[in-house]
Amino acid sequence: MWKDFPLFPDKATELAGQVDALYFTFLGISAFFSLLIAGLVFFFAVRYRRRSPDEVGQTEKAGMWLELTWSIIPLIILMFMFTWGAKVYIRAYRPPADAKEYFVTAKQWMWKFQHPEGQREINHLHVPMGLPIKLTMTSEDVIHSFFVPAFRVKADVLPGRYTSIWFEGEKTGTFHLFCAEYCGAEHSRMVGSITLMEPGDYEAWLAGAEKGLSVTASGEELFKAKACNTCHRPDTAAQAPILHGAFGEVVELETGKTVTIDANYVRESILNPTAKVVKGYKPLMPTYQGQLSEEEILQLISYIKSLATEPLEEATEENSSEES
Ligand code: CUA
């Protein structure tokens, strides 16, 4: 319906339909009440106009029922709008657990993408449709904002922490990606595109693209190269918290507070290890500030996250033997 209407973006996800339904319903409700109020202002101005110069207005005593009506009806309408809006919001910003994770690093003025399989792209991301895709994003410099109108998703991309969005493509095609936060001289040129492909075509595309190690495998290499494994060992000699099965868990800190082990906590622990020390451990870990790029930190996180799904025995074995 809106496809040929140039002011309205294409719809490429199921969420797009939901967001549009919400948008037009809210617009309709707002328009209805705006017109009603404007109309009544005009009507009452004419109806109750002063008819003679010495006419004095009289106070009207509003009945209880009237007060209740004009309080309860708007309350019901607003609660309906809130509940529906919250539902769509939660749907839009909670990625499903089985979503395929891609990494996005923004910098003045480009978008860098890492496929979980290891392929890298700049300003143009290829993803399969019909599959939940999660983008975990960070910035190397200032605040940017990742906006794909056709998907109806937008999230700020911040230096020093991770934000994420997710979507599930419903149709193939190439869609605009914009930076929606003023980030410097070439902000308006910080654009890109996302191509949704049939899963088969995507596999073919992946096979043809230049491939390095997968993100997780790169993380594993780094984990060894930076000697993380000398302390974070999966056995009793460990001097640091065992990372196997740790991701997503809640741990107690030295301060008595608790923290969920997520991407933001792992990142902080790599760059500022003494900030939140797990109870029972000493603040021995050196900082890796300035030694790792944002992309490398994402690779390490991806590796640590992958350890969560492996049983401990298997992991111990893998750790003691050479990489096969
Ligand atoms: Cu990046 Cu505006």
Coordinates of C-alpha atoms and ligand atoms in Angstrom, one line a residue:
M1 CA 0.0 0.0 0.0
W2 CA 2.7 2.4 0.9
K3 CA 5.3 1.0 -1.4
D4 CA 4.9 3.7 -4.0
F5 CA 4.5 6.5 -1.5
P6 CA 7.9 8.1 -1.5
L7 CA 7.7 9.4 2.1
F8 CA 7.3 5.9 3.6
P9 CA 10.0 3.3 3.7
D10 CA 9.8 -0.3 2.4
K11 CA 8.8 -3.1 4.7
A12 CA 11.3 -5.9 4.9
T13 CA 10.6 -7.5 8.4
E14 CA 7.6 -8.7 10.2
L15 CA 8.4 -6.0 12.8
A16 CA 7.8 -3.3 10.2
G17 CA 4.2 -4.3 9.9
Q18 CA 3.8 -4.2 13.7
V19 CA 5.4 -0.8 14.0
D20 CA 3.4 0.6 11.2
A21 CA 0.1 -0.7 12.7
L22 CA 1.0 0.9 16.0
Y23 CA 2.1 4.1 14.3
F24 CA -1.0 4.6 12.2
T25 CA -3.3 3.7 15.1
F26 CA -1.6 6.3 17.4
L27 CA -1.8 8.8 14.5
G28 CA -5.5 8.0 14.1
I29 CA -6.2 8.4 17.8
S30 CA -4.2 11.7 18.0
A31 CA -5.9 13.0 14.8
F32 CA -9.4 12.1 16.2
F33 CA -8.9 13.9 19.5
S34 CA -7.1 16.9 17.9
L35 CA -10.1 17.4 15.5
L36 CA -12.6 16.8 18.3
I37 CA -11.0 19.3 20.6
A38 CA -10.5 21.9 17.9
G39 CA -14.0 21.4 16.7
L40 CA -15.5 21.8 20.2
V41 CA -13.4 24.9 20.9
F42 CA -14.9 26.5 17.8
F43 CA -18.4 25.2 18.5
F44 CA -18.4 26.4 22.2
A45 CA -16.9 29.7 21.2
V46 CA -19.9 30.3 18.9
R47 CA -22.5 28.7 21.1
Y48 CA -21.6 30.4 24.4
R49 CA -20.5 33.8 23.0
R50 CA -21.3 36.9 25.0
R51 CA -24.6 38.2 23.6
S52 CA -24.8 41.6 25.3
P53 CA -22.1 43.9 26.7
D54 CA -23.2 43.5 30.4
E55 CA -23.8 39.8 30.3
V56 CA -22.1 38.0 33.2
G57 CA -21.0 34.4 33.0
Q58 CA -22.4 31.9 35.4
T59 CA -20.6 29.0 37.1
E60 CA -21.6 25.6 36.0
K61 CA -21.4 22.7 38.5
A62 CA -20.0 19.6 36.7
G63 CA -21.5 16.4 37.8
M64 CA -19.5 13.5 39.2
W65 CA -20.4 11.3 36.3
L66 CA -18.9 13.7 33.8
E67 CA -15.6 14.0 35.7
L68 CA -15.4 10.2 35.9
T69 CA -16.2 9.8 32.2
W70 CA -13.5 12.2 31.0
S71 CA -11.0 10.6 33.3
I72 CA -11.7 6.9 32.8
I73 CA -12.1 6.9 29.0
P74 CA -8.7 8.5 28.4
L75 CA -7.2 6.2 31.0
I76 CA -8.4 3.2 29.1
I77 CA -7.2 4.5 25.8
L78 CA -3.8 5.4 27.2
M79 CA -3.4 2.0 28.9
F80 CA -4.2 0.3 25.6
M81 CA -1.6 2.5 23.8
F82 CA 1.0 1.8 26.5
T83 CA 0.4 -2.0 26.6
W84 CA 0.5 -2.3 22.9
G85 CA 3.6 0.0 22.5
A86 CA 5.4 -1.9 25.3
K87 CA 4.7 -5.2 23.6
V88 CA 6.1 -4.1 20.3
Y89 CA 9.1 -2.5 22.0
I90 CA 10.0 -5.6 23.9
R91 CA 9.5 -7.7 20.7
A92 CA 11.8 -5.2 18.9
Y93 CA 14.6 -5.0 21.4
R94 CA 14.9 -8.5 22.9
P95 CA 16.7 -10.7 20.5
P96 CA 15.7 -14.4 20.6
A97 CA 18.3 -16.7 22.2
D98 CA 18.9 -18.5 18.9
A99 CA 19.6 -15.4 16.9
K100 CA 22.7 -15.5 14.7
E101 CA 25.2 -12.9 16.0
Y102 CA 27.0 -10.4 13.8
F103 CA 29.4 -7.7 15.0
V104 CA 29.3 -4.1 14.0
T105 CA 32.0 -1.6 14.7
A106 CA 31.3 2.0 13.8
K107 CA 33.9 4.6 13.2
Q108 CA 34.0 8.0 11.6
W109 CA 32.7 7.5 9.0
M110 CA 32.1 3.9 8.2
W111 CA 30.4 0.7 9.3
K112 CA 32.5 -2.4 9.7
F113 CA 30.9 -5.8 9.9
Q114 CA 32.2 -9.2 11.1
H115 CA 30.3 -12.4 10.1
P116 CA 30.3 -15.1 12.6
E117 CA 32.0 -17.3 10.0
G118 CA 34.8 -14.8 9.7
Q119 CA 34.0 -12.8 6.6
R120 CA 34.3 -9.1 6.9
E121 CA 32.6 -6.3 5.1
I122 CA 32.6 -2.5 5.1
N123 CA 29.4 -0.5 4.7
H124 CA 27.5 -3.4 3.1
L125 CA 26.2 -6.4 5.1
H126 CA 24.9 -9.5 3.6
V127 CA 22.6 -11.6 5.8
P128 CA 20.2 -14.5 5.2
M129 CA 16.5 -13.8 5.5
G130 CA 14.0 -15.9 7.5
L131 CA 16.5 -16.2 10.3
P132 CA 16.7 -14.0 13.5
I133 CA 19.9 -11.9 13.1
K134 CA 21.4 -10.1 16.1
L135 CA 23.8 -7.2 15.7
T136 CA 26.1 -6.5 18.6
M137 CA 27.5 -3.0 18.0
T138 CA 30.1 -0.7 19.4
S139 CA 31.9 2.4 18.3
E140 CA 35.6 3.2 18.0
D141 CA 35.2 6.9 18.5
V142 CA 32.0 8.9 18.9
I143 CA 28.3 8.1 19.2
H144 CA 26.7 6.9 16.0
S145 CA 23.2 5.4 15.4
F146 CA 22.4 2.3 13.3
F147 CA 19.2 2.9 11.5
V148 CA 17.6 0.7 8.8
P149 CA 14.2 2.2 8.0
A150 CA 12.9 -0.8 6.0
F151 CA 13.5 -3.0 9.1
R152 CA 12.1 -0.4 11.5
V153 CA 15.1 -0.8 13.8
K154 CA 17.4 1.9 15.2
A155 CA 19.8 1.9 18.1
D156 CA 22.6 4.2 19.2
V157 CA 26.1 2.8 18.8
L158 CA 28.3 3.9 21.7
P159 CA 32.0 4.0 22.4
G160 CA 32.9 1.9 25.4
R161 CA 29.8 -0.4 25.5
Y162 CA 27.6 -2.7 23.5
T163 CA 24.2 -2.2 22.2
S164 CA 22.3 -4.6 20.0
I165 CA 19.3 -4.8 17.7
W166 CA 17.8 -7.8 15.9
F167 CA 15.6 -8.4 12.9
E168 CA 14.3 -11.2 10.8
G169 CA 14.1 -10.4 7.1
E170 CA 10.9 -11.3 5.3
K171 CA 11.9 -10.4 1.7
T172 CA 15.0 -10.3 -0.3
G173 CA 16.6 -7.1 -1.5
T174 CA 19.0 -4.4 -0.6
F175 CA 18.0 -1.8 2.0
H176 CA 19.4 1.5 3.2
L177 CA 21.4 1.8 6.3
F178 CA 21.9 5.3 7.8
C179 CA 23.8 6.8 10.6
A180 CA 21.1 8.6 12.6
E181 CA 23.3 10.5 15.1
Y182 CA 25.3 13.5 14.1
C183 CA 28.9 12.3 14.3
G184 CA 31.0 14.8 12.5
A185 CA 31.8 16.4 9.2
E186 CA 30.9 13.3 7.1
H187 CA 27.9 12.1 9.1
S188 CA 25.6 12.5 6.2
R189 CA 27.8 10.2 4.1
M190 CA 28.0 7.5 6.7
V191 CA 25.6 5.3 4.9
G192 CA 25.5 1.7 3.9
S193 CA 23.2 -1.1 2.9
I194 CA 22.0 -4.5 4.1
T195 CA 21.2 -7.2 1.6
L196 CA 18.7 -9.9 2.6
M197 CA 19.3 -13.1 0.7
E198 CA 17.7 -16.5 0.4
P199 CA 19.6 -18.8 2.8
G200 CA 21.0 -20.8 -0.2
D201 CA 22.2 -17.7 -2.0
Y202 CA 23.7 -16.5 1.3
E203 CA 25.7 -19.7 1.6
A204 CA 27.0 -19.2 -1.9
W205 CA 27.9 -15.6 -1.2
L206 CA 29.7 -16.7 1.9
A207 CA 31.7 -19.3 0.0
G208 CA 32.7 -16.7 -2.5
A209 CA 33.7 -14.0 0.0
E210 CA 37.2 -13.8 1.4
K211 CA 37.3 -15.7 4.6
G212 CA 39.5 -15.5 7.6
L213 CA 39.1 -17.5 10.8
S214 CA 35.6 -17.4 12.3
V215 CA 35.1 -14.8 15.0
T216 CA 35.1 -17.4 17.7
A217 CA 38.3 -19.1 16.4
S218 CA 40.0 -15.7 16.1
G219 CA 39.0 -15.1 19.7
E220 CA 40.5 -18.4 20.7
E221 CA 43.8 -17.5 19.0
L222 CA 43.9 -14.2 20.8
F223 CA 43.0 -15.9 24.1
K224 CA 46.2 -18.0 23.7
A225 CA 48.3 -15.2 22.1
K226 CA 47.5 -12.8 25.0
A227 CA 48.1 -15.7 27.5
C228 CA 44.7 -15.4 29.0
N229 CA 44.6 -19.2 29.2
T230 CA 47.5 -19.3 31.8
C231 CA 45.2 -17.9 34.5
H232 CA 41.7 -18.6 33.1
R233 CA 42.3 -22.4 32.9
P234 CA 39.4 -24.7 33.2
D235 CA 40.9 -26.8 36.0
T236 CA 41.8 -26.5 39.7
A237 CA 45.1 -24.7 39.0
A238 CA 43.0 -21.7 37.8
Q239 CA 44.1 -18.4 39.4
A240 CA 41.2 -16.5 37.8
P241 CA 37.5 -17.3 37.3
I242 CA 36.9 -20.3 35.1
L243 CA 35.2 -19.0 32.0
H244 CA 33.7 -22.3 30.8
G245 CA 30.0 -22.1 31.3
A246 CA 30.3 -18.6 32.8
F247 CA 28.7 -16.5 30.1
G248 CA 25.2 -15.4 31.0
E249 CA 25.6 -16.5 34.7
V250 CA 25.3 -14.2 37.7
V251 CA 28.4 -14.0 39.9
E252 CA 29.1 -12.4 43.3
L253 CA 31.8 -9.7 43.4
E254 CA 34.3 -8.9 46.2
T255 CA 32.1 -5.9 47.1
G256 CA 29.1 -8.3 47.8
K257 CA 27.2 -7.0 44.7
T258 CA 26.4 -9.3 41.9
V259 CA 26.9 -8.9 38.2
T260 CA 25.6 -10.8 35.1
I261 CA 28.4 -12.0 32.9
D262 CA 27.5 -10.4 29.6
A263 CA 29.4 -8.7 26.8
N264 CA 29.6 -5.4 28.6
Y265 CA 31.0 -7.0 31.7
V266 CA 33.6 -9.1 29.8
R267 CA 34.6 -6.0 27.9
E268 CA 35.1 -4.0 31.1
S269 CA 37.0 -6.9 32.7
I270 CA 39.4 -7.0 29.8
L271 CA 40.1 -3.2 29.8
N272 CA 39.7 -2.4 33.5
P273 CA 40.1 -5.7 35.3
T274 CA 40.0 -4.4 38.8
A275 CA 36.7 -2.6 38.4
K276 CA 34.5 -5.7 39.3
V277 CA 36.6 -8.5 40.8
V278 CA 34.8 -11.8 41.3
K279 CA 34.5 -12.9 45.0
G280 CA 37.4 -15.1 46.0
Y281 CA 39.9 -13.8 43.5
K282 CA 42.7 -11.3 43.7
P283 CA 42.9 -8.3 41.4
L284 CA 45.9 -9.8 39.6
M285 CA 44.9 -9.3 36.0
P286 CA 46.7 -6.6 34.0
T287 CA 44.7 -4.3 31.8
Y288 CA 44.6 -4.8 28.1
Q289 CA 43.6 -1.2 27.4
G290 CA 45.3 0.0 24.2
Q291 CA 46.4 -3.5 23.3
L292 CA 43.2 -4.8 21.6
S293 CA 41.1 -3.3 18.9
E294 CA 37.3 -3.2 19.3
E295 CA 37.1 -6.0 16.8
E296 CA 39.5 -8.1 18.8
I297 CA 37.6 -7.6 22.0
L298 CA 34.4 -8.7 20.2
Q299 CA 36.3 -11.8 19.1
L300 CA 37.4 -12.6 22.6
I301 CA 33.8 -12.1 23.9
S302 CA 32.6 -14.4 21.2
Y303 CA 35.1 -17.1 22.2
I304 CA 34.2 -16.8 25.9
K305 CA 30.6 -17.0 25.0
S306 CA 31.2 -20.2 23.0
L307 CA 32.8 -21.7 26.1
A308 CA 29.4 -21.5 27.8
T309 CA 27.9 -24.1 25.6
E310 CA 30.7 -26.7 26.0
P311 CA 30.7 -29.2 28.8
L312 CA 33.7 -28.7 31.2
E313 CA 35.3 -32.2 30.5
E314 CA 35.5 -31.6 26.9
A315 CA 36.9 -28.1 27.4
T316 CA 39.6 -29.4 29.7
E317 CA 40.7 -31.9 27.1
E318 CA 40.7 -29.3 24.4
N319 CA 42.7 -26.9 26.5
S320 CA 45.5 -29.4 27.4
S321 CA 45.9 -30.7 23.9
E322 CA 47.1 -28.8 20.9
E323 CA 44.5 -27.3 18.5
S324 CA 43.5 -30.0 16.0
Ligands
CUA1 CU1 28.0 8.2 12.3 CU2 26.5 10.0 12.1

